[in-house]
PDB file of C-alpha atoms in Angstrom:
ATOM      1  CA  MET M   1     -11.248  33.726  16.059  1.00 38.00           C
ATOM      2  CA  THR M   2     -14.587  33.162  14.327  1.00 38.00           C
ATOM      3  CA  ARG M   3     -15.272  29.798  12.717  1.00 39.00           C
ATOM      4  CA  ASN M   4     -15.108  31.216   9.169  1.00 42.00           C
ATOM      5  CA  HIS M   5     -11.848  32.993   9.943  1.00 37.00           C
ATOM      6  CA  ALA M   6     -10.399  29.817  11.465  1.00 40.00           C
ATOM      7  CA  GLU M   7     -11.504  27.787   8.418  1.00 42.00           C
ATOM      8  CA  ARG M   8      -9.925  30.319   6.035  1.00 38.00           C
ATOM      9  CA  HIS M   9      -6.704  30.262   8.074  1.00 37.00           C
ATOM     10  CA  ALA M  10      -6.605  26.436   8.014  1.00 43.00           C
ATOM     11  CA  ASN M  11      -7.443  26.436   4.297  1.00 42.00           C
ATOM     12  CA  SER M  12      -4.590  28.810   3.503  1.00 38.00           C
ATOM     13  CA  ARG M  13      -2.145  26.345   5.085  1.00 38.00           C
ATOM     14  CA  LEU M  14      -3.590  23.502   2.987  1.00 44.00           C
ATOM     15  CA  SER M  15      -3.056  25.285  -0.313  1.00 45.00           C
ATOM     16  CA  ALA M  16       0.731  25.207   0.119  1.00 43.00           C
ATOM     17  CA  THR M  17       0.905  21.404   0.381  1.00 88.00           C
ATOM     18  CA  TRP M  18       0.292  20.650  -3.322  1.00 95.00           C
ATOM     19  CA  ARG M  19       3.353  20.417  -5.571  1.00 96.00           C
ATOM     20  CA  PRO M  20       3.800  19.583  -9.251  1.00 97.00           C
ATOM     21  CA  LEU M  21       4.180  15.830  -9.796  1.00 97.00           C
ATOM     22  CA  PRO M  22       7.843  16.053 -10.939  1.00 96.00           C
ATOM     23  CA  ALA M  23       8.744  17.788  -7.640  1.00 95.00           C
ATOM     24  CA  GLY M  24       7.437  14.760  -5.733  1.00 94.00           C
ATOM     25  CA  ARG M  25       9.326  12.186  -7.787  1.00 94.00           C
ATOM     26  CA  PRO M  26      12.606  12.216  -5.795  1.00 95.00           C
ATOM     27  CA  ALA M  27      10.712  11.210  -2.631  1.00 94.00           C
ATOM     28  CA  MET M  28       8.492   8.654  -4.406  1.00 96.00           C
ATOM     29  CA  SER M  29       9.382   4.995  -4.891  1.00 96.00           C
ATOM     30  CA  PRO M  30       9.023   3.583  -8.422  1.00 96.00           C
ATOM     31  CA  ALA M  31       6.081   1.452  -7.188  1.00 96.00           C
ATOM     32  CA  TRP M  32       4.200   4.536  -5.970  1.00 97.00           C
ATOM     33  CA  TRP M  33       5.181   6.521  -9.069  1.00 97.00           C
ATOM     34  CA  ALA M  34       3.375   3.886 -11.162  1.00 96.00           C
ATOM     35  CA  TRP M  35       0.187   4.608  -9.185  1.00 97.00           C
ATOM     36  CA  VAL M  36       0.418   8.360  -8.623  1.00 97.00           C
ATOM     37  CA  ALA M  37       1.691   9.448 -12.050  1.00 96.00           C
ATOM     38  CA  THR M  38      -0.746   7.438 -14.171  1.00 94.00           C
ATOM     39  CA  ARG M  39      -3.232   9.477 -16.170  1.00 91.00           C
ATOM     40  CA  ASP M  40      -5.713   6.683 -16.906  1.00 88.00           C
ATOM     41  CA  SER M  41      -8.704   5.595 -14.810  1.00 89.00           C
ATOM     42  CA  LEU M  42      -7.747   4.943 -11.185  1.00 93.00           C
ATOM     43  CA  THR M  43     -10.952   2.928 -10.746  1.00 91.00           C
ATOM     44  CA  ALA M  44      -9.950   0.543 -13.563  1.00 90.00           C
ATOM     45  CA  ARG M  45      -6.446   0.170 -12.107  1.00 93.00           C
ATOM     46  CA  LEU M  46      -7.815  -0.568  -8.619  1.00 95.00           C
ATOM     47  CA  ILE M  47     -10.186  -3.218  -9.974  1.00 93.00           C
ATOM     48  CA  GLU M  48      -7.300  -4.845 -11.845  1.00 93.00           C
ATOM     49  CA  ALA M  49      -4.951  -4.730  -8.827  1.00 93.00           C
ATOM     50  CA  GLY M  50      -7.681  -6.072  -6.553  1.00 90.00           C
ATOM     51  CA  ALA M  51      -7.882  -9.247  -8.643  1.00 87.00           C
ATOM     52  CA  GLU M  52     -10.721 -11.321  -7.168  1.00 89.00           C
ATOM     53  CA  ARG M  53     -11.699  -8.760  -4.523  1.00 93.00           C
ATOM     54  CA  SER M  54     -15.036  -7.004  -4.933  1.00 95.00           C
ATOM     55  CA  PHE M  55     -14.792  -3.305  -5.815  1.00 95.00           C
ATOM     56  CA  ARG M  56     -17.210  -0.699  -4.504  1.00 95.00           C
ATOM     57  CA  VAL M  57     -17.529   3.069  -4.524  1.00 96.00           C
ATOM     58  CA  ARG M  58     -18.864   4.088  -1.111  1.00 96.00           C
ATOM     59  CA  LEU M  59     -20.514   7.511  -1.174  1.00 96.00           C
ATOM     60  CA  LEU M  60     -19.416   9.368   1.964  1.00 96.00           C
ATOM     61  CA  ASP M  61     -20.902  12.798   1.277  1.00 95.00           C
ATOM     62  CA  GLN M  62     -22.431  14.779  -1.557  1.00 94.00           C
ATOM     63  CA  ARG M  63     -23.702  18.328  -1.232  1.00 94.00           C
ATOM     64  CA  LEU M  64     -23.517  21.886  -2.424  1.00 93.00           C
ATOM     65  CA  GLY M  65     -21.038  23.996  -0.524  1.00 94.00           C
ATOM     66  CA  GLN M  66     -18.057  26.272  -0.690  1.00 93.00           C
ATOM     67  CA  PRO M  67     -14.782  24.713  -1.791  1.00 95.00           C
ATOM     68  CA  ARG M  68     -11.667  25.055   0.355  1.00 94.00           C
ATOM     69  CA  LEU M  69      -9.260  27.835  -0.612  1.00 93.00           C
ATOM     70  CA  ASP M  70      -6.821  25.491  -2.390  1.00 94.00           C
ATOM     71  CA  GLU M  71      -9.706  23.909  -4.318  1.00 95.00           C
ATOM     72  CA  ALA M  72     -11.116  27.259  -5.424  1.00 95.00           C
ATOM     73  CA  GLN M  73      -7.652  28.351  -6.542  1.00 94.00           C
ATOM     74  CA  ALA M  74      -7.126  25.150  -8.552  1.00 95.00           C
ATOM     75  CA  LEU M  75     -10.423  25.778 -10.367  1.00 95.00           C
ATOM     76  CA  GLY M  76      -9.942  29.550 -10.725  1.00 93.00           C
ATOM     77  CA  LEU M  77     -13.159  29.980  -8.762  1.00 92.00           C
ATOM     78  CA  PRO M  78     -14.019  32.953  -6.508  1.00 90.00           C
ATOM     79  CA  LEU M  79     -14.232  31.847  -2.864  1.00 85.00           C
ATOM     80  CA  ASP M  80     -17.877  32.823  -2.459  1.00 86.00           C
ATOM     81  CA  ARG M  81     -19.131  30.557  -5.276  1.00 90.00           C
ATOM     82  CA  LEU M  82     -21.018  27.368  -4.610  1.00 91.00           C
ATOM     83  CA  ALA M  83     -19.711  24.065  -5.882  1.00 93.00           C
ATOM     84  CA  TRP M  84     -20.834  20.459  -6.077  1.00 92.00           C
ATOM     85  CA  LEU M  85     -18.795  18.546  -3.490  1.00 95.00           C
ATOM     86  CA  ARG M  86     -18.573  14.754  -3.510  1.00 95.00           C
ATOM     87  CA  GLU M  87     -16.510  12.519  -1.238  1.00 96.00           C
ATOM     88  CA  VAL M  88     -16.147   8.779  -1.785  1.00 96.00           C
ATOM     89  CA  ALA M  89     -14.103   5.812  -0.627  1.00 97.00           C
ATOM     90  CA  LEU M  90     -12.891   3.381  -3.282  1.00 96.00           C
ATOM     91  CA  CYS M  91     -13.053   0.032  -1.512  1.00 97.00           C
ATOM     92  CA  LEU M  92     -11.888  -3.498  -2.178  1.00 96.00           C
ATOM     93  CA  ASP M  93     -13.722  -6.097  -0.107  1.00 95.00           C
ATOM     94  CA  GLU M  94     -15.308  -3.154   1.764  1.00 95.00           C
ATOM     95  CA  ARG M  95     -11.868  -1.878   2.869  1.00 96.00           C
ATOM     96  CA  PRO M  96     -11.067   1.674   1.653  1.00 97.00           C
ATOM     97  CA  TRP M  97      -7.919   1.845  -0.494  1.00 97.00           C
ATOM     98  CA  VAL M  98      -8.448   5.409  -1.740  1.00 97.00           C
ATOM     99  CA  VAL M  99     -10.571   8.330  -0.573  1.00 97.00           C
ATOM    100  CA  ALA M 100     -11.470  10.978  -3.122  1.00 96.00           C
ATOM    101  CA  ARG M 101     -13.071  14.396  -3.182  1.00 97.00           C
ATOM    102  CA  SER M 102     -14.433  16.013  -6.321  1.00 95.00           C
ATOM    103  CA  VAL M 103     -15.304  19.696  -6.634  1.00 95.00           C
ATOM    104  CA  ALA M 104     -17.170  21.168  -9.602  1.00 93.00           C
ATOM    105  CA  PRO M 105     -18.296  24.800  -9.910  1.00 92.00           C
ATOM    106  CA  LEU M 106     -22.084  24.854  -9.699  1.00 85.00           C
ATOM    107  CA  ALA M 107     -22.382  27.361 -12.543  1.00 78.00           C
ATOM    108  CA  GLN M 108     -20.798  24.798 -14.914  1.00 72.00           C
ATOM    109  CA  MET M 109     -22.914  21.809 -13.869  1.00 70.00           C
ATOM    110  CA  ARG M 110     -25.905  22.438 -16.143  1.00 66.00           C
ATOM    111  CA  GLY M 111     -27.028  19.182 -17.720  1.00 61.00           C
ATOM    112  CA  GLN M 112     -24.228  17.037 -16.266  1.00 66.00           C
ATOM    113  CA  ARG M 113     -26.469  15.215 -13.717  1.00 74.00           C
ATOM    114  CA  LEU M 114     -23.480  14.136 -11.637  1.00 77.00           C
ATOM    115  CA  GLU M 115     -25.583  14.242  -8.487  1.00 76.00           C
ATOM    116  CA  ARG M 116     -27.160  11.028  -9.821  1.00 80.00           C
ATOM    117  CA  LEU M 117     -23.886   9.065  -9.797  1.00 82.00           C
ATOM    118  CA  GLY M 118     -24.682   7.569  -6.413  1.00 80.00           C
ATOM    119  CA  GLU M 119     -22.149   4.819  -5.797  1.00 86.00           C
ATOM    120  CA  ARG M 120     -20.784   4.769  -9.338  1.00 84.00           C
ATOM    121  CA  SER M 121     -17.324   6.183  -9.912  1.00 85.00           C
ATOM    122  CA  LEU M 122     -16.920   9.661 -11.347  1.00 86.00           C
ATOM    123  CA  GLY M 123     -14.158   8.219 -13.548  1.00 83.00           C
ATOM    124  CA  SER M 124     -16.682   5.893 -15.214  1.00 79.00           C
ATOM    125  CA  TRP M 125     -18.407   9.041 -16.503  1.00 81.00           C
ATOM    126  CA  LEU M 126     -15.333  11.251 -17.035  1.00 83.00           C
ATOM    127  CA  PHE M 127     -13.311   8.876 -19.179  1.00 83.00           C
ATOM    128  CA  ARG M 128     -16.251   8.431 -21.598  1.00 81.00           C
ATOM    129  CA  GLN M 129     -16.373  12.161 -22.404  1.00 82.00           C
ATOM    130  CA  PRO M 130     -14.995  13.055 -25.844  1.00 84.00           C
ATOM    131  CA  GLY M 131     -12.353  15.763 -25.806  1.00 86.00           C
ATOM    132  CA  LEU M 132     -11.620  15.335 -22.080  1.00 89.00           C
ATOM    133  CA  VAL M 133      -8.561  17.354 -21.033  1.00 93.00           C
ATOM    134  CA  ARG M 134      -6.664  16.690 -17.812  1.00 94.00           C
ATOM    135  CA  SER M 135      -4.405  19.254 -16.157  1.00 96.00           C
ATOM    136  CA  PRO M 136      -0.961  18.296 -14.872  1.00 97.00           C
ATOM    137  CA  ILE M 137      -1.081  16.175 -11.719  1.00 97.00           C
ATOM    138  CA  GLU M 138      -0.122  17.722  -8.383  1.00 97.00           C
ATOM    139  CA  VAL M 139       0.915  15.665  -5.333  1.00 97.00           C
ATOM    140  CA  THR M 140       0.957  15.977  -1.564  1.00 96.00           C
ATOM    141  CA  VAL M 141       2.120  13.964   1.418  1.00 94.00           C
ATOM    142  CA  ALA M 142      -0.548  15.592   3.600  1.00 93.00           C
ATOM    143  CA  PRO M 143      -3.481  13.408   4.673  1.00 92.00           C
ATOM    144  CA  ALA M 144      -6.901  13.905   3.156  1.00 94.00           C
ATOM    145  CA  PRO M 145      -8.388  16.963   4.907  1.00 92.00           C
ATOM    146  CA  PHE M 146     -11.877  15.450   4.655  1.00 92.00           C
ATOM    147  CA  HIS M 147     -11.222  11.955   6.040  1.00 92.00           C
ATOM    148  CA  THR M 148      -9.568  10.345   9.077  1.00 94.00           C
ATOM    149  CA  LEU M 149      -7.709   7.514   7.298  1.00 93.00           C
ATOM    150  CA  THR M 150      -4.117   8.264   6.311  1.00 93.00           C
ATOM    151  CA  GLY M 151      -1.769   7.229   3.574  1.00 94.00           C
ATOM    152  CA  PRO M 152       1.478   8.059   1.839  1.00 95.00           C
ATOM    153  CA  TRP M 153       0.343  10.163  -1.139  1.00 96.00           C
ATOM    154  CA  GLY M 154      -2.437  12.318  -2.474  1.00 96.00           C
ATOM    155  CA  ARG M 155      -2.828  13.594  -6.009  1.00 97.00           C
ATOM    156  CA  ARG M 156      -5.140  15.986  -7.782  1.00 97.00           C
ATOM    157  CA  SER M 157      -5.875  17.343 -11.229  1.00 97.00           C
ATOM    158  CA  VAL M 158      -8.611  19.252 -13.011  1.00 97.00           C
ATOM    159  CA  PHE M 159     -10.600  17.541 -15.749  1.00 94.00           C
ATOM    160  CA  ARG M 160     -12.221  19.752 -18.387  1.00 91.00           C
ATOM    161  CA  HIS M 161     -14.918  18.841 -20.855  1.00 86.00           C
ATOM    162  CA  GLY M 162     -16.166  21.882 -22.772  1.00 84.00           C
ATOM    163  CA  ARG M 163     -17.236  24.472 -20.189  1.00 86.00           C
ATOM    164  CA  PHE M 164     -17.412  21.831 -17.453  1.00 87.00           C
ATOM    165  CA  ALA M 165     -14.492  21.490 -15.004  1.00 92.00           C
ATOM    166  CA  VAL M 166     -14.059  19.230 -11.990  1.00 94.00           C
ATOM    167  CA  LEU M 167     -11.174  19.016  -9.535  1.00 96.00           C
ATOM    168  CA  VAL M 168     -10.525  15.398  -8.550  1.00 96.00           C
ATOM    169  CA  GLN M 169      -8.418  14.730  -5.453  1.00 97.00           C
ATOM    170  CA  GLU M 170      -7.416  11.152  -4.645  1.00 97.00           C
ATOM    171  CA  PHE M 171      -5.626  10.051  -1.484  1.00 97.00           C
ATOM    172  CA  PHE M 172      -4.003   6.620  -1.486  1.00 97.00           C
ATOM    173  CA  LEU M 173      -4.424   4.932   1.901  1.00 97.00           C
ATOM    174  CA  ASP M 174      -2.185   2.786   4.079  1.00 96.00           C
ATOM    175  CA  ALA M 175      -4.594  -0.149   3.589  1.00 95.00           C
ATOM    176  CA  MET M 176      -3.814  -0.137  -0.149  1.00 96.00           C
ATOM    177  CA  ALA M 177      -0.069  -0.048   0.548  1.00 95.00           C
ATOM    178  CA  ASP M 178      -0.404  -2.963   2.994  1.00 95.00           C
ATOM    179  CA  GLU M 179      -2.566  -5.085   0.674  1.00 93.00           C
ATOM    180  CA  LEU M 180      -0.299  -4.544  -2.362  1.00 93.00           C
ATOM    181  CA  GLY M 181       2.989  -4.674  -0.452  1.00 93.00           C
ATOM    182  CA  LEU M 182       3.926  -1.149  -1.503  1.00 93.00           C
ATOM    183  CA  PRO M 183       6.696   0.779   0.289  1.00 90.00           C
ATOM    184  CA  SER M 184       5.832   3.523   2.777  1.00 88.00           C
ATOM    185  CA  ARG M 185       6.541   6.210   0.145  1.00 88.00           C
TER     186      ARG M 185
END
């Protein structure tokens, strides 16, 4: 099997792991529901929950590349199109609580300058955009396919602002559950 074929095969398995948020509710504790189902800024909620801990966005990777199959499908993007890919860890006292991956079609990035975010949160920019529309949230119990740390839940949704669209995937980590005393699911 060639590398591209193997990647496509692995990607096709990943696309089946996302489910609508209501389908995940029966398996989700009320404590996790409060985190996963919220539609406001996750960064703001983490800072609040972290109390006196220092918050930091750690940039793990940022590049142009091809999105995974499930990401392209979520954005309605042909597989051969380039996208802006950004992976970060949202840390409290330097300990990752959430890892996130954002994917934006390159053709829609004109003038957005998101590559300049550095270690600032994407949410700090997104939630200031007038007319921002967020798709329904989808959930998964699969680990983040781009990071080695694991956790109980992942969520994703597409944010749209005019012609611009970005898929934001956030995976809550075991460290967050431990620090906040949250149940395993």
